[in-house]
mmCIF file of C-alpha atoms and ligand atoms in Angstrom:
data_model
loop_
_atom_site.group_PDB
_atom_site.id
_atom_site.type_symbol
_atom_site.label_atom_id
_atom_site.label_comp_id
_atom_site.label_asym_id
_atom_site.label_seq_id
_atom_site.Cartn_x
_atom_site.Cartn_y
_atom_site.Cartn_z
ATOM 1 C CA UNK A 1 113.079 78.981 57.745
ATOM 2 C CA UNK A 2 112.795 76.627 60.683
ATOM 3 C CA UNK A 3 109.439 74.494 61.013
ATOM 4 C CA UNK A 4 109.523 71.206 63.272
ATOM 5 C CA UNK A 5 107.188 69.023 62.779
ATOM 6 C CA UNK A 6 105.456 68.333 66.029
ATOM 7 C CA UNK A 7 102.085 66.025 66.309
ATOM 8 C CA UNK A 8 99.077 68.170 64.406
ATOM 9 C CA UNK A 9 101.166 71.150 63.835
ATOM 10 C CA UNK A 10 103.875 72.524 62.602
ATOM 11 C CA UNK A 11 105.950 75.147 64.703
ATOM 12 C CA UNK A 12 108.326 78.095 63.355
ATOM 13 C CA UNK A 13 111.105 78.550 65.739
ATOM 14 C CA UNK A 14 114.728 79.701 65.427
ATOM 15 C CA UNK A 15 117.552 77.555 67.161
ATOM 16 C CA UNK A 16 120.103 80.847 67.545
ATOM 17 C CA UNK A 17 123.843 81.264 69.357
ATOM 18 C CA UNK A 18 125.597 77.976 70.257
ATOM 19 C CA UNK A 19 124.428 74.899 69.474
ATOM 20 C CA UNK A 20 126.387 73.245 72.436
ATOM 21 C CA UNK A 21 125.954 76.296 75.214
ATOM 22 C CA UNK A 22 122.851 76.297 77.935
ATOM 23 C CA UNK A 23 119.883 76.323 76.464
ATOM 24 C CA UNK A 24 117.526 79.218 77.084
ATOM 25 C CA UNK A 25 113.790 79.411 75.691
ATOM 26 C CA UNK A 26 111.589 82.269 74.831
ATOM 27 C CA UNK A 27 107.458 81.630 74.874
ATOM 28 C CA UNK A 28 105.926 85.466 73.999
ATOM 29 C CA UNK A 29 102.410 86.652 74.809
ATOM 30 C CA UNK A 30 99.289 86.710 72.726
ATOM 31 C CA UNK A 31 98.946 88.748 69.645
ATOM 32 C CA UNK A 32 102.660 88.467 69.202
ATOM 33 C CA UNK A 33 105.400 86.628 67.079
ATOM 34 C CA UNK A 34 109.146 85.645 68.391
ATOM 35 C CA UNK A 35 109.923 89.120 67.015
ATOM 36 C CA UNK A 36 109.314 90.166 70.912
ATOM 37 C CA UNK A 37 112.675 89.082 71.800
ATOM 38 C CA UNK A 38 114.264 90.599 68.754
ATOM 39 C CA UNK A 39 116.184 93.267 70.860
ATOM 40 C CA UNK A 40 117.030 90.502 73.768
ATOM 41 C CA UNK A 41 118.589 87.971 72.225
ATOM 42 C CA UNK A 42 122.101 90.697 71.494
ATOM 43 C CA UNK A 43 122.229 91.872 74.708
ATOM 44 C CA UNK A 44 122.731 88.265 76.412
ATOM 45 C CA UNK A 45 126.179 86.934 76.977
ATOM 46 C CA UNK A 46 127.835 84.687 74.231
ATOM 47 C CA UNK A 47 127.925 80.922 74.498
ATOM 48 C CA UNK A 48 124.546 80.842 75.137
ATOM 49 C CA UNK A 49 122.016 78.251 72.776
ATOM 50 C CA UNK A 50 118.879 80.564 72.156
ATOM 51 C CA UNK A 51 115.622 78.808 70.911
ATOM 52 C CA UNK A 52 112.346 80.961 70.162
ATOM 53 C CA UNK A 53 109.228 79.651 68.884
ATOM 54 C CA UNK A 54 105.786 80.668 67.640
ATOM 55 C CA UNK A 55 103.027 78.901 70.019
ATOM 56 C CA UNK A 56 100.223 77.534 67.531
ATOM 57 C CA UNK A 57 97.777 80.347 66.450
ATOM 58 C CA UNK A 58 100.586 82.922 65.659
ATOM 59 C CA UNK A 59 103.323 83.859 63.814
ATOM 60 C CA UNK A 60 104.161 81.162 60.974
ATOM 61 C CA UNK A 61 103.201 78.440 63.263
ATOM 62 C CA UNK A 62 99.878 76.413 62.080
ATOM 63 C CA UNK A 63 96.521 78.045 63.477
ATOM 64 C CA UNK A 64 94.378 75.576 64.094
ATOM 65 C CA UNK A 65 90.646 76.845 64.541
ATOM 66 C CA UNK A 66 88.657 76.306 68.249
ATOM 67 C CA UNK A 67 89.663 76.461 71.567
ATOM 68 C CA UNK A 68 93.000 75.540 72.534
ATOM 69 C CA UNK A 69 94.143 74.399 75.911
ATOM 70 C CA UNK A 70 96.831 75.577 78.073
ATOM 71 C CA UNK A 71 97.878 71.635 78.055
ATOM 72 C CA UNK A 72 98.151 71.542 74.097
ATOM 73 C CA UNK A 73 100.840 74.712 74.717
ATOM 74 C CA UNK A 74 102.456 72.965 77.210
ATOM 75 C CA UNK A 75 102.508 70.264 74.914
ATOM 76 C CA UNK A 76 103.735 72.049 71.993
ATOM 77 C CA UNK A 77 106.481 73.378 73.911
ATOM 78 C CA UNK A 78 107.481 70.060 75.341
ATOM 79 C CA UNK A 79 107.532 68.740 71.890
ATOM 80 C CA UNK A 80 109.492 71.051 70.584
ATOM 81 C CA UNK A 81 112.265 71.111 72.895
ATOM 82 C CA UNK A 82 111.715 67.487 72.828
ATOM 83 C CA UNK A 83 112.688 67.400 69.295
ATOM 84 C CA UNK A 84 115.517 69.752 69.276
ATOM 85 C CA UNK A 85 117.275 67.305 72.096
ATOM 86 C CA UNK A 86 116.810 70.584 74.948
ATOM 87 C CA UNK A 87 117.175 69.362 78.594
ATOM 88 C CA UNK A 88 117.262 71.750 81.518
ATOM 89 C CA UNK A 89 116.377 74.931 79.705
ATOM 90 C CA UNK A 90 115.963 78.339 81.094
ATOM 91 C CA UNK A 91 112.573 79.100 80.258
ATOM 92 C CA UNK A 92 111.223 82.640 79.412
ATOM 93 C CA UNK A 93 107.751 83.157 79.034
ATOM 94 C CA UNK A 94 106.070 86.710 79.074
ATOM 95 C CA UNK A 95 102.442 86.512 79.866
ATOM 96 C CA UNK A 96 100.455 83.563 78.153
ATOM 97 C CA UNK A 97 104.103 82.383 77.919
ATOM 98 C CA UNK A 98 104.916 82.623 81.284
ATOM 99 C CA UNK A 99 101.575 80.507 81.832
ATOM 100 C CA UNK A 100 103.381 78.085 79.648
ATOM 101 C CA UNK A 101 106.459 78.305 81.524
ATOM 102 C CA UNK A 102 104.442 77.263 84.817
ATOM 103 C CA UNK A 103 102.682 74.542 82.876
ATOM 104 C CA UNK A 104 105.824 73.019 81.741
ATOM 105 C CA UNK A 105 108.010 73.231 84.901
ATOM 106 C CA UNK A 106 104.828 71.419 86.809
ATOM 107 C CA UNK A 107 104.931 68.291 84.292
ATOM 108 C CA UNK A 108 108.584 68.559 82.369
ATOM 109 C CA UNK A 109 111.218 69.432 84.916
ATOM 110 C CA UNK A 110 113.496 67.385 83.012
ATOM 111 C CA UNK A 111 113.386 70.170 80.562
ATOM 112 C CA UNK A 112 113.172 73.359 82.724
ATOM 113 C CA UNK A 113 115.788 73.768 85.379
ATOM 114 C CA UNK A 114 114.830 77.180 85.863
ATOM 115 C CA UNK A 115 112.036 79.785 84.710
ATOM 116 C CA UNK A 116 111.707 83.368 84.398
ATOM 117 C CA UNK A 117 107.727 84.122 84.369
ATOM 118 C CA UNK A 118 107.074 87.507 83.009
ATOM 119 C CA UNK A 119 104.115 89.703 83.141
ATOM 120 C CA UNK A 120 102.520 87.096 83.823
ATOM 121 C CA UNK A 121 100.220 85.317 86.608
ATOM 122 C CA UNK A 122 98.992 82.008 87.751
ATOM 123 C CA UNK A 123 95.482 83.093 86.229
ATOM 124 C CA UNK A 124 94.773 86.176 84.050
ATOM 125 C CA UNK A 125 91.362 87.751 83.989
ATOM 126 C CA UNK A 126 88.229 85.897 84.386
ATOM 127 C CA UNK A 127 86.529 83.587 81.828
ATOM 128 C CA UNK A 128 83.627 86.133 81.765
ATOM 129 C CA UNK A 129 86.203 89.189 80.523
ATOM 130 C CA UNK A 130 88.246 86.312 78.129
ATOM 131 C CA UNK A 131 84.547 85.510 76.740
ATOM 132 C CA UNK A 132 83.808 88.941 75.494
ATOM 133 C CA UNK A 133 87.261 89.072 73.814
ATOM 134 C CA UNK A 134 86.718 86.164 72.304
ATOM 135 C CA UNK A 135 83.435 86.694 70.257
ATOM 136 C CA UNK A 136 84.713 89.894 69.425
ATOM 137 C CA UNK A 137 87.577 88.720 67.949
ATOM 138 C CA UNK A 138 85.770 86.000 66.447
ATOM 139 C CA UNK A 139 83.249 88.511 64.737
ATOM 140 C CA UNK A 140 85.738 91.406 64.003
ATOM 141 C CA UNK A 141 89.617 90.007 63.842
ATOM 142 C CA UNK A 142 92.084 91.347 66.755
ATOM 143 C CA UNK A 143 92.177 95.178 65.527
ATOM 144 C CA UNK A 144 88.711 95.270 66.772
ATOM 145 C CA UNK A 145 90.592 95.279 69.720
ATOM 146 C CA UNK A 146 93.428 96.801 69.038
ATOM 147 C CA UNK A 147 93.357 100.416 71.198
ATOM 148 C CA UNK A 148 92.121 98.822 74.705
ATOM 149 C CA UNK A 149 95.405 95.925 73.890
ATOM 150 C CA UNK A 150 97.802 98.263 72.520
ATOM 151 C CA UNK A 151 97.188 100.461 75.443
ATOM 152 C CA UNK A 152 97.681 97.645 78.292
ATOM 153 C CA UNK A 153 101.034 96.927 76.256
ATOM 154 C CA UNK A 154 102.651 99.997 76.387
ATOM 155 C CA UNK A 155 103.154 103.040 78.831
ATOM 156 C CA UNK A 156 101.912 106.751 78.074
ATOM 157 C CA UNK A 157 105.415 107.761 77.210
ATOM 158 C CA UNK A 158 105.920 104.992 74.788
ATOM 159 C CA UNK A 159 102.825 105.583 72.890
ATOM 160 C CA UNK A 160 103.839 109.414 73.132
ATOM 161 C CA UNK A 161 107.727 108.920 71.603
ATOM 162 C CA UNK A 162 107.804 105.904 69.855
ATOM 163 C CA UNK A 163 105.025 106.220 67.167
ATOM 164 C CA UNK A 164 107.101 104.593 64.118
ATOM 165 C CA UNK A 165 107.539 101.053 66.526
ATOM 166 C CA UNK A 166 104.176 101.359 68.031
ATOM 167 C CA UNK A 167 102.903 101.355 64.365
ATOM 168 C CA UNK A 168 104.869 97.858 64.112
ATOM 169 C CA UNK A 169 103.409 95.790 67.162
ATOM 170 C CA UNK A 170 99.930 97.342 66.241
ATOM 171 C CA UNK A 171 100.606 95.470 62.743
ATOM 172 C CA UNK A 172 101.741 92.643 64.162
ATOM 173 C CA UNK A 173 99.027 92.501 66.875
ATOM 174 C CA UNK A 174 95.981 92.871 64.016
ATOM 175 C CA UNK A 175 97.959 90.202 61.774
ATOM 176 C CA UNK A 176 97.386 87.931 64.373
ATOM 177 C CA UNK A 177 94.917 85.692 62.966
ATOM 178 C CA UNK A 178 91.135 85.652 65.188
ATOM 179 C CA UNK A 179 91.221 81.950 65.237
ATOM 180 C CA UNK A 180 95.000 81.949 66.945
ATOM 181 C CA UNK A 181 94.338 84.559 69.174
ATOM 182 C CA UNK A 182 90.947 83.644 69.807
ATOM 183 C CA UNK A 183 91.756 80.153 70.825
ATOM 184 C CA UNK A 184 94.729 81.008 73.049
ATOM 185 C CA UNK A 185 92.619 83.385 74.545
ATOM 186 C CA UNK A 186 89.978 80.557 75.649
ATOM 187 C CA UNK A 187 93.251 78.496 76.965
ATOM 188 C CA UNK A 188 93.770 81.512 79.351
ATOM 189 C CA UNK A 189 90.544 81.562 80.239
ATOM 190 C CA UNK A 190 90.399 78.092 81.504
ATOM 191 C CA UNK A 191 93.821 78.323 83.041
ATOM 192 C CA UNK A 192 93.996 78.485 86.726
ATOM 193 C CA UNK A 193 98.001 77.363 87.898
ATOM 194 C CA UNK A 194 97.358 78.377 91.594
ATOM 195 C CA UNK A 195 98.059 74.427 92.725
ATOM 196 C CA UNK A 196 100.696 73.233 90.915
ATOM 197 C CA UNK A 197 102.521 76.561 90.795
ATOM 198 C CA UNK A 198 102.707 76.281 94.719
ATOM 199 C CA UNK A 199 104.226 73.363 94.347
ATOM 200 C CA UNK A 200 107.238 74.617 92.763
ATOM 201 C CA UNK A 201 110.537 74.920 93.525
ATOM 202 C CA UNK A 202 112.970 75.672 90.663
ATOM 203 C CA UNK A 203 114.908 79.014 90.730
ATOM 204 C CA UNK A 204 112.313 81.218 89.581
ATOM 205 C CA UNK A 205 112.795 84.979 88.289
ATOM 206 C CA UNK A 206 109.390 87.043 87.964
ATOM 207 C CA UNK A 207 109.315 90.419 86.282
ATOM 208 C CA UNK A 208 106.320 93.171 86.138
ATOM 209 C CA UNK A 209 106.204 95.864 84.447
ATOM 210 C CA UNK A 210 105.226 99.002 86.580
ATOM 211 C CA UNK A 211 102.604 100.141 83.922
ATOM 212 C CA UNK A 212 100.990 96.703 82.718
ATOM 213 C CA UNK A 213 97.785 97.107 82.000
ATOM 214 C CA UNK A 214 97.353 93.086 81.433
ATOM 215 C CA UNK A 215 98.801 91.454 84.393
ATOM 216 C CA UNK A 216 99.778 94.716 86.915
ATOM 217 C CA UNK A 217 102.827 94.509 89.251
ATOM 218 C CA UNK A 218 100.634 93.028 92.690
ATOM 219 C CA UNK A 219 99.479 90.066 90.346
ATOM 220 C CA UNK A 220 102.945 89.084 88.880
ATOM 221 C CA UNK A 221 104.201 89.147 92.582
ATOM 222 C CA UNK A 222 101.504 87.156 94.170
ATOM 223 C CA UNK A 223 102.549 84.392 91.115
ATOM 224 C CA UNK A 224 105.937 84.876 92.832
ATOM 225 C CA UNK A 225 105.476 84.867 95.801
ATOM 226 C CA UNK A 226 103.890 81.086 95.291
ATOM 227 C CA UNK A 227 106.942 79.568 94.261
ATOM 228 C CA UNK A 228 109.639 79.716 97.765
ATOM 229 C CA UNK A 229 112.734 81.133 96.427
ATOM 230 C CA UNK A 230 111.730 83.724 93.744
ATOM 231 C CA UNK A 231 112.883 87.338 92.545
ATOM 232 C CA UNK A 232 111.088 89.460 92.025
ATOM 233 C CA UNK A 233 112.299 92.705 89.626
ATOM 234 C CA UNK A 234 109.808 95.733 88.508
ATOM 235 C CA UNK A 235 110.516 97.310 85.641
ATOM 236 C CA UNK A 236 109.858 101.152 86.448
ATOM 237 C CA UNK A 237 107.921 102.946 83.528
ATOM 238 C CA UNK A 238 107.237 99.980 81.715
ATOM 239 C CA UNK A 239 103.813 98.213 80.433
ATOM 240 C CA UNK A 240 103.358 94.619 79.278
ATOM 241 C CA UNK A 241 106.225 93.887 76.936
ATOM 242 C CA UNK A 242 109.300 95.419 79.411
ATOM 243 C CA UNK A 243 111.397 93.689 77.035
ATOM 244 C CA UNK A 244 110.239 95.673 74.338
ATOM 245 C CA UNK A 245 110.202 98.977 76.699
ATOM 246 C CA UNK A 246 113.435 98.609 78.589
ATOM 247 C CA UNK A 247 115.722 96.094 76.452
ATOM 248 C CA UNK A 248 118.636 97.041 78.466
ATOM 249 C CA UNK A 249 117.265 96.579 81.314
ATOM 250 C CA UNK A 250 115.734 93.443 81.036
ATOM 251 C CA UNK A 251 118.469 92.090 79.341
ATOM 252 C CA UNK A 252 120.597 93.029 82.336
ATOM 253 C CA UNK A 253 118.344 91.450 84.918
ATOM 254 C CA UNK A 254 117.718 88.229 82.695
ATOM 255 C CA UNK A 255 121.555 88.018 82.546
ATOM 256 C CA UNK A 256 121.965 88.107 86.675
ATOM 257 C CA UNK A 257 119.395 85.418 86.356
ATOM 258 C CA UNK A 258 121.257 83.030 84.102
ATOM 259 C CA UNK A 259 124.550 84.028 86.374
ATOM 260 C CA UNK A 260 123.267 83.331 89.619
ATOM 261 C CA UNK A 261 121.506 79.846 88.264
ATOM 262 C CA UNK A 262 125.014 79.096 86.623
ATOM 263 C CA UNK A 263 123.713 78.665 83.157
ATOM 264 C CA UNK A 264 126.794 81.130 82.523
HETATM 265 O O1 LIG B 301 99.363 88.906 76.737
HETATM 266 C C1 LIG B 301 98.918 87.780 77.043
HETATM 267 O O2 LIG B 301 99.518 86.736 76.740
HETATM 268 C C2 LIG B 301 97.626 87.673 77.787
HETATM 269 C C3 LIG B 301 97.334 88.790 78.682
HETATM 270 C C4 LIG B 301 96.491 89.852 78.098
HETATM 271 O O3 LIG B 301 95.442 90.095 78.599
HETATM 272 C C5 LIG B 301 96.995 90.574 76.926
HETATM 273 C C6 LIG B 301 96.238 91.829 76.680
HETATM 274 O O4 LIG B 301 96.263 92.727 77.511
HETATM 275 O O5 LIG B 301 95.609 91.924 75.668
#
């Protein structure tokens, strides 16, 4: 098991592919482990270096309790590719990740040299919906909230012909601990990236997923559409985790990416 070190936590990650190929990065979304990009990480092209990390407050990664701020997850990130000697990364991030993603490219360019933001948005809900989650969580751990979150996640048809996986996130989701998702959810909720998102201009890919609940289609594209340059690709049929919906296709699209920014 991999677990760096970083200033007052430690961090599970896995450091995957080749060690001396173009480094890409996965951040996931809250209530879930790096296990999101399980069925990614085949489909990409070899040669590739492939680094995926628990942000603090899930998976293995220490949970410390309170708030967290979308600055210590920058952080965290930063320090972590910091640490693994990373420069000019690809950067993944699906939702709170993708929040990361924007963070980082904003302060650590030297580490990004291009980002694909995922179901994701400059600013997600409003600190008023965030604040109910929260002190529900807080009082009854995340299955409390499991139905309304599992169905945001995942289309009709997927909760229709997939029962056996759908049993598997839901696990993972309600193993979250409160305090980890609870304090990543206040980081959301005091997350607004509208400025320095503007002023971006690294190769950006964004991708919705035509069913997301969390962070629908018109959201992920106005995110886009603040950064001059960007794709944007829908995922047709899809909810929050397209990666976990459509594998194949994301794969294929997050491939084109990494082609057309010469990371391949
Ligand atoms: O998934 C995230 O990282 C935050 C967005 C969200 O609201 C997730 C959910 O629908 O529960």
């Amino acid at each position: 098991m991999l677990m760096a070190q970083l200033n007052d936590i430690n961090v599970h990650y896995v450091d995957e592919g080749d060690r001396n190929g173009a480094p890409v990065v996965f951040a996931n979304s809250l209530g879930t482990d790096f296990r999101l990009w399980d069925q990614i990480i085949p489909l990409l092209p070899p040669g590739l270096r492939l680094i995926r990390y628990d942000k603090r407050g899930h998976g293995l990664t220490t949970c410390p309790a309170g708030d967290y701020f979308m600055g210590d997850l920058v952080q965290d990130a930063a320090r972590l590719l910091d640490m693994l000697g990373v420069k000019g990364c690809v950067f993944v991030g699906l939702s709170i990740g993708g929040m990361i993603a924007q963070g980082l490219a904003a302060e650590r360019l030297d580490l990004v040299r291009a980002m694909v933001i995922s179901n994701t948005a400059a600013k997600i809900g409003t600190p008023e919906i965030w604040k109910g989650r929260i002190e529900t969580v807080r009082k009854g751990g995340v299955a409390a909230l499991e139905q309304p979150i599992l169905e945001r996640w995942f289309s009709k048809r997927f909760h229709r012909e997939n029962a056996a996986e759908l049993d598997g996130w839901r696990n993972m989701l309600c193993r979250t601990p409160a305090a980890g998702y609870a304090g990543c959810s206040a980081a959301i909720s005091e997350t607004d990236l509208f400025d320095s998102t503007a002023r971006l201009t690294l190769p950006t890919l964004a991708i919705a997923g035509s069913e997301d609940g969390s962070t629908p289609p018109d959201l992920v594209r106005e995110t886009a559409d603040l950064i001059r340059g960007s794709r944007f690709h829908l995922v047709r049929g899809a909810g929050h985790l397209p990666c976990v919906e459509n594998p194949n296709e994301y794969a294929e699209v997050l491939t084109a990416f990494l082609e057309e920014v010469g990371h391949v």
